[in-house]
Short mmCIF file of C-alpha atoms and ligand atoms in Angstrom, two decimals:
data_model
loop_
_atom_site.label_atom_id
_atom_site.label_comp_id
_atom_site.label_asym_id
_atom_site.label_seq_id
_atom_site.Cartn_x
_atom_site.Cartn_y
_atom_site.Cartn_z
CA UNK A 376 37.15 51.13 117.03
CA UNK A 377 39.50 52.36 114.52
CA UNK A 378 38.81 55.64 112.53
CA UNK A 379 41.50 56.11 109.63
CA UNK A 380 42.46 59.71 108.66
CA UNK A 381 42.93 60.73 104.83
CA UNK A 382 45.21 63.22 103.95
CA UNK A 383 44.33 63.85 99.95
CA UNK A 384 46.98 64.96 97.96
CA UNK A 385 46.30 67.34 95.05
CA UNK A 386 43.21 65.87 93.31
CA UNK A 387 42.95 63.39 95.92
CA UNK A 388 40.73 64.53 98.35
CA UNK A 389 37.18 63.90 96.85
CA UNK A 390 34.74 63.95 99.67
CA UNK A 391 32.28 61.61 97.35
CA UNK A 392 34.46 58.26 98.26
CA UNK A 393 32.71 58.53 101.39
CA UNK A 394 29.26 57.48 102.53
CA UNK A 395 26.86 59.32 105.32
CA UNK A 396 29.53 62.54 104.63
CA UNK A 397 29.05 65.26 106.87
CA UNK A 398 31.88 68.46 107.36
CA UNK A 399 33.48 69.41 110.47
CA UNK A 400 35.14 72.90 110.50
CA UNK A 401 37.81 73.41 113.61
CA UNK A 402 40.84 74.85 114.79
CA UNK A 403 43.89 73.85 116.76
CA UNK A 404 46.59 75.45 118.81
CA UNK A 405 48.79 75.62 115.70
CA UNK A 406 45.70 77.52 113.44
CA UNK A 407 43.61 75.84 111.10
CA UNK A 408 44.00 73.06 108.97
CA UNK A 409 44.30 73.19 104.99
CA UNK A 410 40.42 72.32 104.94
CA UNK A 411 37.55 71.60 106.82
CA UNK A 412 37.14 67.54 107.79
CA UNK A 413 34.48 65.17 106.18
CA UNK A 414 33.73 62.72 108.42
CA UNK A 415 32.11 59.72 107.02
CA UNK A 416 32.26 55.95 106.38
CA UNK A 417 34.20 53.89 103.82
CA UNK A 418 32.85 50.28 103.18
CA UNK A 419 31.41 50.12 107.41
CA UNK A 420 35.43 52.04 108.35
CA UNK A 421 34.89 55.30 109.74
CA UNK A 422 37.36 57.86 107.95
CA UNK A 423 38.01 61.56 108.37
CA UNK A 424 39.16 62.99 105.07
CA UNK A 425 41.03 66.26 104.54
CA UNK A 426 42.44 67.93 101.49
CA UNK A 427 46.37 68.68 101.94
CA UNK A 428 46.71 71.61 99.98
CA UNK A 429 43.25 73.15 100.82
CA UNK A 430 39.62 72.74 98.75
CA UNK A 431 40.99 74.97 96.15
CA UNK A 432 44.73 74.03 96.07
CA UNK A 433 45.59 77.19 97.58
CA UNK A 434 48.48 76.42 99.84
CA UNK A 435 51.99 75.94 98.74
CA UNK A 436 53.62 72.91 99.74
CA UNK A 437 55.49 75.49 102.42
CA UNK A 438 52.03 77.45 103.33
CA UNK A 439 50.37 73.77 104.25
CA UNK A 440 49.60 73.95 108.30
CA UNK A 441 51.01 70.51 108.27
CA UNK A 442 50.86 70.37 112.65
CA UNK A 443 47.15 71.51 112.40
CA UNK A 444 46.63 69.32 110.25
CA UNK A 445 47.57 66.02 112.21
CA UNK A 446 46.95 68.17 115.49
CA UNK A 447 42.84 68.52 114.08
CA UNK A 448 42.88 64.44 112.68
CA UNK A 449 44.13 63.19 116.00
CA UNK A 450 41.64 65.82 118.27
CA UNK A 451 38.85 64.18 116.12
CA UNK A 452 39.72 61.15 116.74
CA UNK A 453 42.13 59.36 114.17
CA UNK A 454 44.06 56.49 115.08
CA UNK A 455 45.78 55.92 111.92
CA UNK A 456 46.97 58.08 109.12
CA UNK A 457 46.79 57.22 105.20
CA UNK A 458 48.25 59.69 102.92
CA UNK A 459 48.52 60.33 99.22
CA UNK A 460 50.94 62.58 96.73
CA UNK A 461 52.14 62.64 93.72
CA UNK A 462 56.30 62.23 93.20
CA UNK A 463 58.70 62.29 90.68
CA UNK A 464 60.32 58.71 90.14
CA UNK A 465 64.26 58.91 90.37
CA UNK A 466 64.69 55.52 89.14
CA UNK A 467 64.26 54.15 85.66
CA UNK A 468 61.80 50.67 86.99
CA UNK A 469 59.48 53.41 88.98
CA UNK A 470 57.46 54.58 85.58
CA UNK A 471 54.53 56.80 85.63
CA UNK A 472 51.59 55.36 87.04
CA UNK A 473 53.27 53.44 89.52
CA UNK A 474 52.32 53.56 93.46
CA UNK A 475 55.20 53.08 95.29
CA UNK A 476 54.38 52.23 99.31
CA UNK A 477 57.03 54.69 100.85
CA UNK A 478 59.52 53.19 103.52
CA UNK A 479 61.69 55.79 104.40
CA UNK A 480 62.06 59.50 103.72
CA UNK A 481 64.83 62.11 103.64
CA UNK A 482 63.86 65.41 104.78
CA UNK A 483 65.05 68.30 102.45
CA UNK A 484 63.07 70.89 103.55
CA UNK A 485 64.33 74.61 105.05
CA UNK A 486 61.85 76.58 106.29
CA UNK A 487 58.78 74.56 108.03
CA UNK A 488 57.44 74.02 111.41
CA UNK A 489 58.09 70.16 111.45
CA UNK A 490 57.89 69.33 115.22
CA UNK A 491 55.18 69.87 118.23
CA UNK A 492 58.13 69.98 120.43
CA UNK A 493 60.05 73.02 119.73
CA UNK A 494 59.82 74.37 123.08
CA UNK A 495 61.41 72.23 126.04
CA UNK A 496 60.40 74.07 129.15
CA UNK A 497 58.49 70.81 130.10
CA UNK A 498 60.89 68.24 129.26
CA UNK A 499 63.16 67.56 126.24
CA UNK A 500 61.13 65.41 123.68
CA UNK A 501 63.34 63.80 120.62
CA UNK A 502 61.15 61.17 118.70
CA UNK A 503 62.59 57.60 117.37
CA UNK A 504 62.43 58.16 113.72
CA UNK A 505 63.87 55.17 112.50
CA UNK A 506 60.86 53.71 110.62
CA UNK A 507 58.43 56.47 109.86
CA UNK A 508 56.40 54.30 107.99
CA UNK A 509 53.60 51.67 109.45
CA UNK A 510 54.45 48.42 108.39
CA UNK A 511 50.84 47.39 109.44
CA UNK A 512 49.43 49.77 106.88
CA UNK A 513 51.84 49.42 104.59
CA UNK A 514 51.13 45.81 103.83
CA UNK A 515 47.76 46.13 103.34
CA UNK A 516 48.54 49.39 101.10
CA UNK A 517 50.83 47.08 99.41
CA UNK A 518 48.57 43.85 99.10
CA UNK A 519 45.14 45.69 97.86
CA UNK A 520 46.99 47.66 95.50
CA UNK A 521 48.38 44.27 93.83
CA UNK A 522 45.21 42.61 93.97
CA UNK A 523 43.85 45.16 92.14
CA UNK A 524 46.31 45.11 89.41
CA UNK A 525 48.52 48.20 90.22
CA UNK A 526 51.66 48.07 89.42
CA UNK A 527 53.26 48.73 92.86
CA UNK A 528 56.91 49.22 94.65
CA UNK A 529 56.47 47.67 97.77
CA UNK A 530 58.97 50.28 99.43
CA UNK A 531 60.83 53.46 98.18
CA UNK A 532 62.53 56.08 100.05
CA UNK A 533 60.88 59.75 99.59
CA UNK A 534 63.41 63.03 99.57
CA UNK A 535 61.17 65.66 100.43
CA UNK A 536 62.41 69.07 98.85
CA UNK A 537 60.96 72.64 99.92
CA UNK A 538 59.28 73.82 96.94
CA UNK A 539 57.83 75.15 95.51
CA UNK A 540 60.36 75.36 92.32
CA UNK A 541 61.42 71.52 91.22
CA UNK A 542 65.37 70.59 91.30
CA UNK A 543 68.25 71.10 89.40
CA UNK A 544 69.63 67.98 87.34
CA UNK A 545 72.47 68.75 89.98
CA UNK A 546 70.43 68.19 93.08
CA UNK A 547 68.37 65.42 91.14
CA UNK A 548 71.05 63.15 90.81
CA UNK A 549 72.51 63.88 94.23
CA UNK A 550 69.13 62.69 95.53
CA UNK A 551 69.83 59.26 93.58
CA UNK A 552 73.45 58.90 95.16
CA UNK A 553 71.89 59.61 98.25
CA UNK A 554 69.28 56.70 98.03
CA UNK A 555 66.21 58.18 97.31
CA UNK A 556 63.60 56.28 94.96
CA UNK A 557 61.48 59.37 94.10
CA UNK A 558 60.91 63.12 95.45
CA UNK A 559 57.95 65.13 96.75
CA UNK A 560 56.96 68.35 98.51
CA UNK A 561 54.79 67.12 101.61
CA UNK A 562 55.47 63.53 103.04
CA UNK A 563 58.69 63.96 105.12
CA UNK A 564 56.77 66.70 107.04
CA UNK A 565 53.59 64.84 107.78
CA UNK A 566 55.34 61.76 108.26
CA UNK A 567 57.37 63.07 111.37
CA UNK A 568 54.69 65.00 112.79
CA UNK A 569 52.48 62.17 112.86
CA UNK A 570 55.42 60.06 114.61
CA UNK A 571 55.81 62.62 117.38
CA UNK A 572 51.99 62.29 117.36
CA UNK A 573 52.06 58.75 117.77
CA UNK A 574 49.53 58.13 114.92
CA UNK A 575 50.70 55.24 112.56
CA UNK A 576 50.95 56.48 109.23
CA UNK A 577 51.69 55.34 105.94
CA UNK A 578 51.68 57.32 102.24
CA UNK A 579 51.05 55.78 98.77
CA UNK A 580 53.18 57.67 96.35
CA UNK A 581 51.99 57.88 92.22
CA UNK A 582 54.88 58.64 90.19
CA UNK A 583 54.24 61.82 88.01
CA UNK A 584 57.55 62.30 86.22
CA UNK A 585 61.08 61.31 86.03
CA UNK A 586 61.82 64.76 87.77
CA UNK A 587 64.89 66.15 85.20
CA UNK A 588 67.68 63.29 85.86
CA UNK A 589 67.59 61.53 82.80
CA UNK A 590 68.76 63.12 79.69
CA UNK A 591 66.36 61.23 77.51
CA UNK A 592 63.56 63.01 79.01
CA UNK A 593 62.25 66.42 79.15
CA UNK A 594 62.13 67.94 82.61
CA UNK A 595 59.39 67.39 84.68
CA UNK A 596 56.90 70.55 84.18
CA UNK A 597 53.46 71.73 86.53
CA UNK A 598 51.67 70.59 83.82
CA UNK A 599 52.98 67.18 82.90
CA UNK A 600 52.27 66.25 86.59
CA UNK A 601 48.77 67.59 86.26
CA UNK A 602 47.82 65.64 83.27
CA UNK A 603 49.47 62.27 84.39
CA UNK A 604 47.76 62.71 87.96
CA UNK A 605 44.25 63.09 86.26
CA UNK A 606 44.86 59.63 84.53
CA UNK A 607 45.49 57.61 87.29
CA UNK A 608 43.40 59.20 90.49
CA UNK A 609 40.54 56.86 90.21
CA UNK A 610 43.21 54.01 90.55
CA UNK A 611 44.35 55.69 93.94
CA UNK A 612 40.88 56.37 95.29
CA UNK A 613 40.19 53.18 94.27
CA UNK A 614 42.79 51.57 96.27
CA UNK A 615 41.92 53.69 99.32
CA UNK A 616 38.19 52.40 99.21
CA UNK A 617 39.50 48.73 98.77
CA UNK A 618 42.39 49.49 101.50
CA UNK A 619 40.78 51.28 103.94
CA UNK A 620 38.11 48.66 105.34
CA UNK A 621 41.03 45.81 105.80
CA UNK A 622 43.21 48.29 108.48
CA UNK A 623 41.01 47.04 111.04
CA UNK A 624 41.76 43.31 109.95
CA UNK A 625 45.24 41.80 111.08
N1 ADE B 103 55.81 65.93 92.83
C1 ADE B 103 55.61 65.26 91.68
N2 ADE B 103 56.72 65.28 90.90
C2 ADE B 103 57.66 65.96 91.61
C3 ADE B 103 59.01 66.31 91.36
N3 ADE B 103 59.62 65.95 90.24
N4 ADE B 103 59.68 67.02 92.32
C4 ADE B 103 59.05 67.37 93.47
N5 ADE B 103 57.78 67.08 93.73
C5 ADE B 103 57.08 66.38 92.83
#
């Protein structure tokens, strides 16, 4: 029986979208995770729900135990992995509002433990990265949100920057020559740790801000991701409830 992990991104980790809720507080070889674990049910799916950045949003993108994190999901049981996050769109079409159903990711982060394999004493371990992304969950990401009217990208590539400060117009529009769609904090990290972990994952990116690329635009500001986040996270918690119940289905 599948049981589908939820790793809530800032504002997106409401224990209430889950029926018969009851916490689990544990820790792992790496520490603890960023919250305790509400186990519950979603529409007859059983879930585990955890909040990225802790209850309170008190870890950094950098100070988020991201291997306890899928090290605690996968010791209680998760078989799949469904993330959310805000990101800054670095194309023109991606507007605010928009989910885009991440593909690919670029990994810009310095100074993070991003592997369960750093020590080879057993064995060397290097983990096929090519496609980070579950295309299983990804199309039904990608179907419920469009049958539900979102306006969705039905792939995107994700640079993943350190934090916590945002880029410079410099780095921004290197990030566009490189190929990325739109930037975040988290999903690089999580991603690869929950390939090494062998739990299929996928992340549904809502575009915040047009990060500070375009000219006609003021730079993306705290508070300007904030505000357009509060707007739209009953359309992503929406989508998860809809979502959710059809992993099981092929
Ligand atoms: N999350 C949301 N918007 C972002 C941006 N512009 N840069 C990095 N992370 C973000």
């Amino acid at each position: 029986m599948i049981q589908v992990g939820i790793i809530g991104g800032s504002g997106l980790d409401d224990p209430n979208i889950l029926q018969q809720a009851e916490e689990v507080t544990l820790t792992t070889p790496y520490g603890a995770p960023s919250s305790p674990i509400t186990r519950g049910v979603i529409d007859g799916c059983r879930v585990l729900l955890l909040a990225r950045h802790g209850r309170r949003h008190q870890y950094s993108p950098s100070q988020v135990n991201y291997r306890a994190n899928i090290h605690a999901l996968k010791e209680m049981g998760a078989t799949h992995i469904v993330a959310t996050t805000a990101c800054g769109s670095l194309r023109e079409e991606i507007d605010r509002g928009h989910f885009v159903i991440l593909d690919q990711f670029i990994d810009f982060t310095r100074k993070r433990c991003n592997t369960f394999h750093d020590d080879f004493s057993g064995g060397a371990v290097h983990t096929g990265m090519a496609t980070p992304f579950d295309a299983h969950l990804r199309k039904v990401l990608y179907e419920t949100s469009m049958t539900h009217g979102n306006h969705t990208h039905e792939k995107g590539t994700v640079v993943t920057i350190e934090g916590p400060r945002f880029s410079t117009r410099a780095e921004s529009r290197m990030f566009r020559a490189w190929g990325a769609d739109v930037i975040n904090m988290s999903v690089a990290t999580e991603a690869a740790l929950a390939n090494e972990a062998g739990i299929p994952y996928a992340a549904v990116a809502m575009s915040t801000d047009y990060d500070c690329w375009k000219e006609d635009e003021a730079p993306v500001s705290w508070e300007e991701i904030l505000e357009v986040f509060h707007k739209n996270t009953d359309r992503v918690k929406g989508l998860l409830t809809k979502a959710i119940p059809r992993i099981g289905t092929p």
